[in-house]
Short mmCIF file of C-alpha atoms in Angstrom, two decimals:
data_model
loop_
_atom_site.label_atom_id
_atom_site.label_comp_id
_atom_site.label_asym_id
_atom_site.label_seq_id
_atom_site.Cartn_x
_atom_site.Cartn_y
_atom_site.Cartn_z
CA MET A 49 30.60 30.92 -102.25
CA GLU A 50 31.50 29.17 -99.06
CA ASN A 51 33.13 32.33 -97.66
CA GLU A 52 30.08 34.43 -98.55
CA LYS A 53 27.79 31.92 -96.88
CA GLN A 54 29.96 31.93 -93.78
CA LYS A 55 29.81 35.77 -93.67
CA THR A 56 26.01 35.65 -94.00
CA VAL A 57 25.77 33.18 -91.21
CA ASP A 58 28.00 35.35 -89.01
CA ILE A 59 25.80 38.38 -89.56
CA PHE A 60 22.67 36.48 -88.62
CA VAL A 61 24.42 35.11 -85.57
CA ILE A 62 25.37 38.60 -84.48
CA LEU A 63 21.84 39.89 -85.03
CA GLY A 64 20.49 36.96 -83.05
CA ARG A 65 22.77 37.73 -80.14
CA ILE A 66 21.69 41.36 -80.20
CA VAL A 67 18.04 40.34 -80.11
CA GLN A 68 18.75 38.01 -77.21
CA LYS A 69 20.38 40.90 -75.32
CA LYS A 70 17.63 43.42 -76.07
CA SER A 71 17.00 43.95 -72.38
CA LEU A 72 20.66 44.96 -71.97
CA PHE A 73 20.39 47.39 -74.89
CA LEU A 74 17.23 48.85 -73.41
CA LYS A 75 18.90 49.41 -70.04
CA VAL A 76 21.94 50.99 -71.68
CA ALA A 77 19.70 53.26 -73.77
CA ILE A 78 17.71 54.41 -70.73
CA VAL A 79 20.82 55.08 -68.65
CA THR A 80 22.55 56.86 -71.54
CA ALA A 81 19.51 59.06 -72.24
CA ILE A 82 19.24 60.04 -68.56
CA VAL A 83 22.94 60.74 -68.09
CA SER A 84 23.32 62.65 -71.37
CA SER A 85 20.21 64.72 -70.57
CA LEU A 86 21.60 65.57 -67.12
CA ILE A 87 24.85 66.64 -68.74
CA ILE A 88 23.39 68.79 -71.53
CA LEU A 89 20.31 70.33 -69.89
CA PRO A 90 22.21 72.57 -67.41
CA ALA A 91 24.44 73.90 -70.21
CA PRO A 92 23.45 77.55 -70.83
CA ARG A 93 21.91 78.47 -74.16
CA TYR A 94 23.82 80.76 -76.50
CA TYR A 95 22.86 82.85 -79.53
CA GLN A 96 24.80 83.70 -82.67
CA CYS A 97 24.73 86.82 -84.82
CA SER A 98 26.42 86.95 -88.23
CA VAL A 99 27.52 90.03 -90.18
CA VAL A 100 28.75 89.89 -93.79
CA LEU A 101 30.96 92.72 -95.01
CA ALA A 102 32.31 93.32 -98.52
CA PRO A 103 35.31 95.69 -98.64
CA GLU A 104 36.34 97.51 -101.79
CA ASN A 105 39.27 95.88 -103.58
CA SER A 106 41.64 98.84 -103.87
CA ASN A 107 44.32 96.74 -105.57
CA GLY A 108 42.21 96.24 -108.65
CA ASN A 109 41.45 92.90 -110.25
CA MET A 110 43.25 90.67 -112.66
CA GLY A 111 40.32 90.07 -115.01
CA ALA A 112 39.84 86.53 -116.27
CA LEU A 113 43.11 85.41 -114.69
CA GLY A 114 41.95 86.65 -111.28
CA SER A 115 38.62 84.84 -111.64
CA PHE A 116 40.37 81.63 -112.68
CA THR A 117 42.77 81.70 -109.72
CA SER A 118 39.90 82.46 -107.33
CA ALA A 119 38.01 79.44 -108.65
CA MET A 120 41.12 77.34 -107.97
CA GLY A 121 41.17 78.53 -104.34
CA MET A 122 43.98 81.04 -104.88
CA ASN A 123 44.02 84.81 -104.50
CA LEU A 124 46.31 86.39 -107.07
CA ASN A 125 45.35 89.91 -106.00
CA SER A 126 46.65 89.27 -102.47
CA ALA A 127 49.84 87.78 -103.84
CA LEU A 128 50.51 90.92 -105.90
CA ALA A 129 49.34 93.38 -103.25
CA THR A 130 51.71 95.61 -101.32
CA ASP A 131 49.71 95.41 -98.11
CA ALA A 132 51.50 93.90 -95.14
CA ILE A 133 48.18 92.68 -93.73
CA PHE A 134 46.24 90.51 -96.16
CA PRO A 135 42.49 89.97 -95.62
CA ASP A 136 43.35 86.38 -94.69
CA LEU A 137 44.95 87.76 -91.51
CA TYR A 138 41.83 89.63 -90.35
CA PRO A 139 40.71 86.65 -88.19
CA GLN A 140 43.98 86.96 -86.28
CA VAL A 141 43.42 90.71 -85.91
CA LEU A 142 40.10 89.99 -84.16
CA GLN A 143 41.90 87.67 -81.74
CA SER A 144 44.58 90.21 -80.81
CA ASN A 145 44.53 91.90 -77.42
CA ASP A 146 44.77 95.36 -78.97
CA PHE A 147 41.57 94.76 -80.93
CA ILE A 148 39.72 93.23 -77.97
CA LYS A 149 40.73 96.22 -75.84
CA LYS A 150 38.56 98.39 -78.10
CA LEU A 151 35.50 96.31 -77.16
CA ILE A 152 35.73 96.02 -73.39
CA ASN A 153 34.34 99.48 -72.55
CA ILE A 154 31.36 99.23 -74.91
CA PRO A 155 28.11 99.82 -72.96
CA ILE A 156 25.78 96.84 -73.30
CA GLU A 157 22.29 95.95 -72.13
CA ASN A 158 20.70 92.52 -72.08
CA LYS A 159 17.33 91.78 -73.66
CA ASP A 160 15.20 92.08 -70.52
CA GLY A 161 17.02 95.24 -69.39
CA SER A 162 18.18 93.78 -66.07
CA ILE A 163 21.87 94.28 -66.89
CA LYS A 164 23.37 97.61 -68.00
CA THR A 165 27.14 97.69 -67.80
CA THR A 166 30.33 97.53 -69.84
CA TYR A 167 31.21 94.49 -71.91
CA TYR A 168 34.19 93.75 -69.66
CA ASP A 169 32.03 93.69 -66.54
CA TYR A 170 29.37 91.64 -68.34
CA ILE A 171 31.86 88.93 -69.29
CA LEU A 172 33.42 88.99 -65.83
CA LYS A 173 30.29 88.91 -63.64
CA HIS A 174 27.21 88.04 -65.69
CA GLN A 175 28.06 84.83 -67.53
CA LYS A 176 26.00 81.73 -66.78
CA SER A 177 27.86 78.44 -66.33
CA ASN A 178 26.98 74.77 -66.23
CA ILE A 179 26.10 73.95 -62.61
CA LEU A 180 27.55 70.46 -63.05
CA LEU A 181 30.96 72.07 -63.57
CA ALA A 182 30.71 74.20 -60.42
CA PRO A 183 32.53 71.70 -58.15
CA LEU A 184 35.31 71.33 -60.72
CA ASN A 185 35.63 75.12 -61.09
CA LEU A 186 35.77 75.55 -57.31
CA LEU A 187 38.48 72.91 -57.09
CA LYS A 188 40.53 74.57 -59.83
CA SER A 189 40.07 77.97 -58.21
CA GLY A 190 41.17 76.63 -54.83
CA ILE A 191 44.27 75.03 -56.27
CA ARG A 192 45.13 78.21 -58.17
CA ASN A 193 44.74 80.35 -55.05
CA LEU A 194 47.10 78.09 -53.11
CA PHE A 195 49.94 78.61 -55.55
CA SER A 196 49.30 82.19 -56.64
CA LYS A 197 50.03 85.46 -54.91
CA LYS A 198 47.13 87.48 -53.58
CA GLN A 199 46.36 90.53 -55.65
CA GLU A 200 44.50 93.61 -54.54
CA PRO A 201 41.12 93.92 -56.23
CA GLN A 202 41.06 96.35 -59.11
CA SER A 203 37.87 98.38 -59.19
CA ASP A 204 38.58 99.82 -62.62
CA ALA A 205 40.53 96.98 -64.20
CA ALA A 206 39.06 97.50 -67.65
CA LYS A 207 40.42 101.06 -67.89
CA GLU A 208 43.80 100.44 -66.26
CA LEU A 209 44.78 97.32 -68.18
CA ASN A 210 48.00 97.05 -70.11
CA THR A 211 47.78 94.67 -73.06
CA PHE A 212 51.51 94.04 -72.77
CA GLN A 213 51.10 92.59 -69.26
CA LEU A 214 47.58 91.44 -68.40
CA THR A 215 46.55 90.21 -64.98
CA LYS A 216 45.08 86.72 -64.59
CA GLU A 217 41.56 88.15 -64.43
CA GLN A 218 42.07 90.31 -67.50
CA ASP A 219 43.62 87.45 -69.43
CA ASP A 220 40.61 85.25 -68.65
CA VAL A 221 38.19 87.95 -69.80
CA PHE A 222 40.16 88.58 -73.00
CA GLY A 223 40.28 84.85 -73.71
CA SER A 224 36.54 84.56 -73.19
CA ILE A 225 35.85 87.47 -75.58
CA ALA A 226 38.21 86.02 -78.19
CA GLY A 227 36.39 82.70 -77.99
CA LYS A 228 33.08 84.40 -78.78
CA MET A 229 34.26 85.92 -82.08
CA GLU A 230 34.94 84.22 -85.41
CA CYS A 231 35.93 85.69 -88.76
CA PHE A 232 35.92 83.96 -92.15
CA ILE A 233 37.13 85.22 -95.52
CA ASN A 234 35.53 83.97 -98.74
CA ILE A 235 38.42 83.29 -101.11
CA LYS A 236 36.34 83.87 -104.24
CA THR A 237 34.34 86.94 -103.26
CA ARG A 238 36.65 88.30 -100.50
CA ALA A 239 33.55 88.86 -98.36
CA ILE A 240 34.21 89.02 -94.62
CA THR A 241 31.84 87.05 -92.38
CA ILE A 242 31.88 87.88 -88.66
CA ASN A 243 30.16 85.54 -86.19
CA VAL A 244 29.61 86.50 -82.55
CA LYS A 245 28.19 84.16 -79.91
CA ASP A 246 26.74 85.16 -76.57
CA GLN A 247 24.26 83.99 -73.98
CA ASP A 248 22.00 87.03 -74.53
CA PRO A 249 20.61 87.80 -78.02
CA LEU A 250 20.73 91.61 -77.66
CA VAL A 251 24.31 91.57 -76.39
CA CYS A 252 25.20 89.22 -79.22
CA ALA A 253 23.84 91.59 -81.89
CA THR A 254 25.36 94.66 -80.19
CA ILE A 255 28.85 93.19 -80.07
CA ALA A 256 28.58 91.85 -83.64
CA ASN A 257 27.79 95.35 -84.88
CA GLU A 258 30.65 96.84 -82.84
CA VAL A 259 33.12 94.24 -84.10
CA ARG A 260 32.11 95.09 -87.69
CA SER A 261 32.56 98.80 -87.01
CA LYS A 262 35.92 98.35 -85.26
CA LEU A 263 37.21 96.07 -88.03
CA GLN A 264 36.18 98.63 -90.66
CA ASP A 265 38.04 101.33 -88.72
CA PHE A 266 41.10 99.10 -88.45
CA ILE A 267 41.12 98.41 -92.21
CA ILE A 268 40.64 102.11 -93.04
CA ASP A 269 43.37 103.20 -90.60
CA TYR A 270 45.78 100.62 -91.99
CA ARG A 271 45.07 101.31 -95.66
CA THR A 272 45.28 105.09 -95.23
CA ASN A 273 48.13 105.29 -92.71
CA LYS A 274 50.80 106.34 -95.24
CA SER A 275 48.44 108.79 -96.97
CA ARG A 276 47.44 110.40 -93.66
CA ILE A 277 51.12 110.82 -92.75
CA ASP A 278 51.68 112.53 -96.13
CA VAL A 279 48.70 114.84 -95.60
CA ASN A 280 49.94 115.86 -92.15
CA HIS A 281 53.45 116.39 -93.52
CA TYR A 282 52.32 118.64 -96.38
CA GLN A 283 49.88 120.42 -94.07
CA LYS A 284 52.80 121.33 -91.81
CA LEU A 285 54.98 122.42 -94.77
CA ALA A 286 52.12 124.51 -96.22
CA SER A 287 51.56 126.23 -92.87
CA GLU A 288 55.26 127.01 -92.51
CA ALA A 289 55.44 128.27 -96.11
CA LYS A 290 52.42 130.50 -95.54
CA MET A 291 53.97 132.02 -92.42
CA ALA A 292 57.24 132.64 -94.28
CA TYR A 293 55.35 134.28 -97.15
CA GLU A 294 53.37 136.51 -94.79
CA LYS A 295 56.57 137.70 -93.09
CA ALA A 296 58.26 138.35 -96.44
CA ARG A 297 55.23 140.31 -97.66
CA GLN A 298 55.16 142.41 -94.49
CA ARG A 299 58.87 143.19 -94.82
CA TYR A 300 58.43 144.18 -98.45
CA GLY A 301 55.35 146.29 -97.73
CA SER A 302 56.98 148.07 -94.78
CA PHE A 303 60.15 148.82 -96.73
CA SER A 304 58.23 150.07 -99.77
CA ASP A 305 55.97 152.33 -97.71
CA SER A 306 58.85 153.86 -95.75
CA ASN A 307 61.02 154.48 -98.83
CA MET A 308 58.35 155.47 -101.36
CA ASP A 309 60.05 158.74 -102.46
CA VAL A 310 63.62 157.49 -102.26
CA ILE A 311 65.37 157.32 -105.65
CA MET A 312 68.73 155.96 -104.51
CA GLN A 313 69.78 152.86 -106.38
CA SER A 314 70.76 150.97 -103.22
CA TYR A 315 67.19 151.33 -101.88
CA LYS A 316 65.76 150.16 -105.18
CA LEU A 317 68.02 147.11 -105.13
CA LYS A 318 66.95 146.35 -101.56
CA GLU A 319 63.31 146.68 -102.61
CA ASN A 320 63.88 144.31 -105.55
CA ASP A 321 65.54 141.78 -103.25
CA LEU A 322 62.62 141.89 -100.84
CA GLU A 323 60.13 141.56 -103.72
CA ASN A 324 62.01 138.58 -105.15
CA ASP A 325 62.16 136.96 -101.71
CA MET A 326 58.43 137.53 -101.30
CA GLN A 327 57.73 136.02 -104.72
CA LEU A 328 59.95 133.02 -103.91
CA LYS A 329 58.11 132.46 -100.64
CA PHE A 330 54.79 132.76 -102.49
CA ASN A 331 55.87 130.18 -105.08
CA THR A 332 56.95 127.81 -102.30
CA TYR A 333 53.62 128.29 -100.54
CA THR A 334 51.70 127.64 -103.77
CA MET A 335 53.71 124.49 -104.45
CA MET A 336 53.07 123.18 -100.92
CA GLN A 337 49.36 123.88 -101.31
CA ASN A 338 49.33 121.87 -104.54
CA GLN A 339 51.16 119.00 -102.86
CA LEU A 340 48.69 119.12 -99.97
CA GLN A 341 45.74 118.89 -102.34
CA LEU A 342 47.34 115.95 -104.14
CA ALA A 343 47.97 114.19 -100.82
CA GLN A 344 44.37 114.76 -99.76
CA ALA A 345 43.13 113.35 -103.06
CA LYS A 346 45.40 110.33 -102.60
CA LEU A 347 44.05 109.83 -99.08
CA GLN A 348 40.49 109.82 -100.41
CA GLU A 349 41.49 107.38 -103.15
CA HIS A 350 43.06 104.94 -100.70
CA THR A 351 40.15 105.07 -98.24
CA PRO A 352 38.29 101.79 -98.83
CA ALA A 353 34.52 101.68 -99.11
CA PHE A 354 32.47 98.94 -97.48
CA THR A 355 29.18 97.31 -98.32
CA VAL A 356 27.30 95.65 -95.48
CA ILE A 357 25.70 92.67 -97.19
CA LYS A 358 24.15 91.36 -93.99
CA GLY A 359 23.80 93.61 -90.98
CA ALA A 360 23.55 92.66 -87.32
CA THR A 361 20.09 91.60 -86.12
CA VAL A 362 18.95 90.30 -82.76
CA PRO A 363 18.63 86.49 -83.11
CA GLN A 364 15.26 85.03 -82.16
CA LYS A 365 16.28 81.40 -81.65
CA PRO A 366 19.28 80.03 -79.76
CA ALA A 367 22.09 78.54 -81.81
CA GLY A 368 23.02 75.94 -79.23
CA PRO A 369 23.71 73.75 -77.51
CA LYS A 370 21.88 71.19 -79.68
CA ARG A 371 20.46 69.16 -76.83
CA MET A 372 18.45 66.63 -78.84
CA ALA A 373 21.35 66.07 -81.23
CA PHE A 374 23.69 65.53 -78.28
CA VAL A 375 21.39 62.95 -76.65
CA LEU A 376 20.87 61.09 -79.95
CA THR A 377 24.60 61.06 -80.62
CA MET A 378 25.32 59.66 -77.17
CA LEU A 379 22.62 56.99 -77.66
CA PHE A 380 24.11 55.98 -81.01
CA LEU A 381 27.62 55.70 -79.57
CA ALA A 382 26.33 53.73 -76.57
CA MET A 383 24.52 51.28 -78.83
CA ILE A 384 27.64 50.79 -80.97
CA ALA A 385 29.79 50.23 -77.89
CA THR A 386 27.31 47.78 -76.40
CA ALA A 387 27.02 45.86 -79.70
CA PHE A 388 30.79 45.43 -79.84
#
């Protein structure tokens, strides 16, 4: 009882001291509100566009066992799949330089129509920045220029880039693009959610739609790579078999026409040999055609289908920065620090 009473007294003492220092708290609150507002107000607004994609599960499902493992946060289908790239690795695919390279030459236009250029040029030259960070950026740029070699300007850097060895400018642009894209996989439903952020709402929606399209193409190319190789292989064999059959048929026809009235046994044997060779070539051609049709059917079977659950739309309201939330958070932290 005595300890509880002492604690109660301590709390009232603390509250009394806070009330006595209310002028200090008021000054801290005013200064914090002004400083935090100055920090957050110049920060450029950004928009976010989300796309939800549901790919076909070509590996089949495991019935009740698959549903149970999904509910437990596990994916049994992925564990039993033969794919080298699981859906869980798609976020890393979006962050790869090879994937980003497919986006840089996309033509984009901002909402008011004042900018019409490629995505690479837009990221490089048309991004707004916080003016409060301008002195710091100039300082960093000056220091970098002192210790780096001068490079000749590249007028067509987006087309000449080599993902194996990017320049400093290209690496900065690629890093900026990678930071604007996010990809999440729902463990239970396997739905793919793609989020794209940008300072312009129309550019944001355009790139989100392109990322969805490029990711679909990547998944289709990967899933059907072996089947496409088989189709090309049997297409080549069928073409070669057809040419061989045509030559054998021409030889047989020419020999038969030129020796129509000949009754010598040696000529008849030669004719039989040519006919058998023609029939053999025809059988080979027919077999290759059947294999080609089977490979084409397999290619169609392995081509995944996609359902766009939520398509790209131009966002109407900015997603951030949350200026009011930032100011309130700074006020709360300042009050806590001052109380202590």
